[in-house]
């Protein structure tokens, strides 16, 4: 069972657990289907995914946060009193 939340909500959870996001990105586009029916043949879907992922990696608006997964590099915050 997967829990879905926005990127903003996830970042808030990171901070609540004492983590600081160093970098974050979304990845994964497709499969391209509608109501269980494939909209693109797999070979074309892979090409479309690669192109969308390239735009996302370059920070294009809308696409930079539209991937299926959110990958984060985070660091544990150190308390000044520790």
Coordinates of C-alpha atoms in Angstrom, one line a residue:
X1 CA 0.0 0.0 0.0
X2 CA 1.6 3.3 -1.2
X3 CA 1.0 6.5 0.6
X4 CA 0.6 9.5 -1.8
X5 CA 1.4 13.0 -0.8
X6 CA 2.6 16.2 -2.5
X7 CA 6.3 17.0 -2.7
X8 CA 5.7 19.9 -0.3
X9 CA 4.0 17.6 2.2
X10 CA 6.9 15.1 2.0
X11 CA 9.5 17.9 2.5
X12 CA 7.6 18.9 5.7
X13 CA 7.8 15.3 6.9
X14 CA 11.5 15.3 6.3
X15 CA 12.0 18.4 8.5
X16 CA 9.7 16.9 11.2
X17 CA 12.1 13.9 11.4
X18 CA 15.1 16.2 11.7
X19 CA 16.2 15.8 8.1
X20 CA 17.3 18.6 5.7
X21 CA 16.7 18.1 2.0
X22 CA 20.0 18.5 0.1
X23 CA 18.5 17.7 -3.3
X24 CA 15.3 16.3 -4.7
X25 CA 13.9 15.3 -8.1
X26 CA 11.0 13.4 -9.6
X27 CA 11.5 10.5 -12.0
X28 CA 9.5 8.1 -14.0
X29 CA 6.9 8.9 -16.6
X30 CA 4.5 6.4 -18.0
X31 CA 3.2 3.9 -18.6
X32 CA 1.0 5.9 -20.9
X33 CA -2.4 4.4 -20.5
X34 CA -6.0 5.5 -20.1
X35 CA -8.6 3.3 -18.3
X36 CA -6.3 0.4 -18.5
X37 CA -5.7 0.7 -22.3
X38 CA -2.2 1.4 -23.6
X39 CA -2.1 4.8 -25.4
X40 CA 1.4 4.2 -26.8
X41 CA 3.2 1.1 -27.9
X42 CA 6.0 0.3 -25.4
X43 CA 8.9 1.3 -27.7
X44 CA 7.3 4.8 -28.3
X45 CA 6.4 5.1 -24.6
X46 CA 10.1 4.5 -23.7
X47 CA 11.2 7.3 -26.1
X48 CA 8.5 9.7 -24.7
X49 CA 9.5 8.8 -21.1
X50 CA 13.2 9.5 -21.9
X51 CA 12.3 12.9 -23.4
X52 CA 10.1 13.9 -20.5
X53 CA 12.7 12.8 -18.0
X54 CA 15.3 14.9 -19.8
X55 CA 13.1 18.0 -19.6
X56 CA 12.4 17.2 -16.0
X57 CA 16.1 16.9 -15.2
X58 CA 16.7 20.3 -16.8
X59 CA 14.1 21.9 -14.5
X60 CA 11.3 22.6 -17.0
X61 CA 8.2 24.0 -15.2
X62 CA 5.4 21.4 -14.6
X63 CA 7.7 18.5 -15.7
X64 CA 10.2 19.0 -12.9
X65 CA 7.7 17.8 -10.4
X66 CA 5.5 15.5 -12.5
X67 CA 7.4 12.2 -12.2
X68 CA 5.8 9.2 -10.6
X69 CA 8.5 8.9 -7.8
X70 CA 10.2 11.5 -5.7
X71 CA 13.9 10.8 -5.0
X72 CA 15.5 12.8 -2.1
X73 CA 19.0 13.2 -0.8
X74 CA 18.7 14.4 2.8
X75 CA 21.0 14.9 5.8
X76 CA 20.3 14.6 9.5
X77 CA 20.2 18.0 11.2
X78 CA 22.6 18.3 14.1
X79 CA 21.3 20.0 17.2
X80 CA 23.5 22.9 18.5
X81 CA 23.2 21.4 22.0
X82 CA 24.4 17.9 21.0

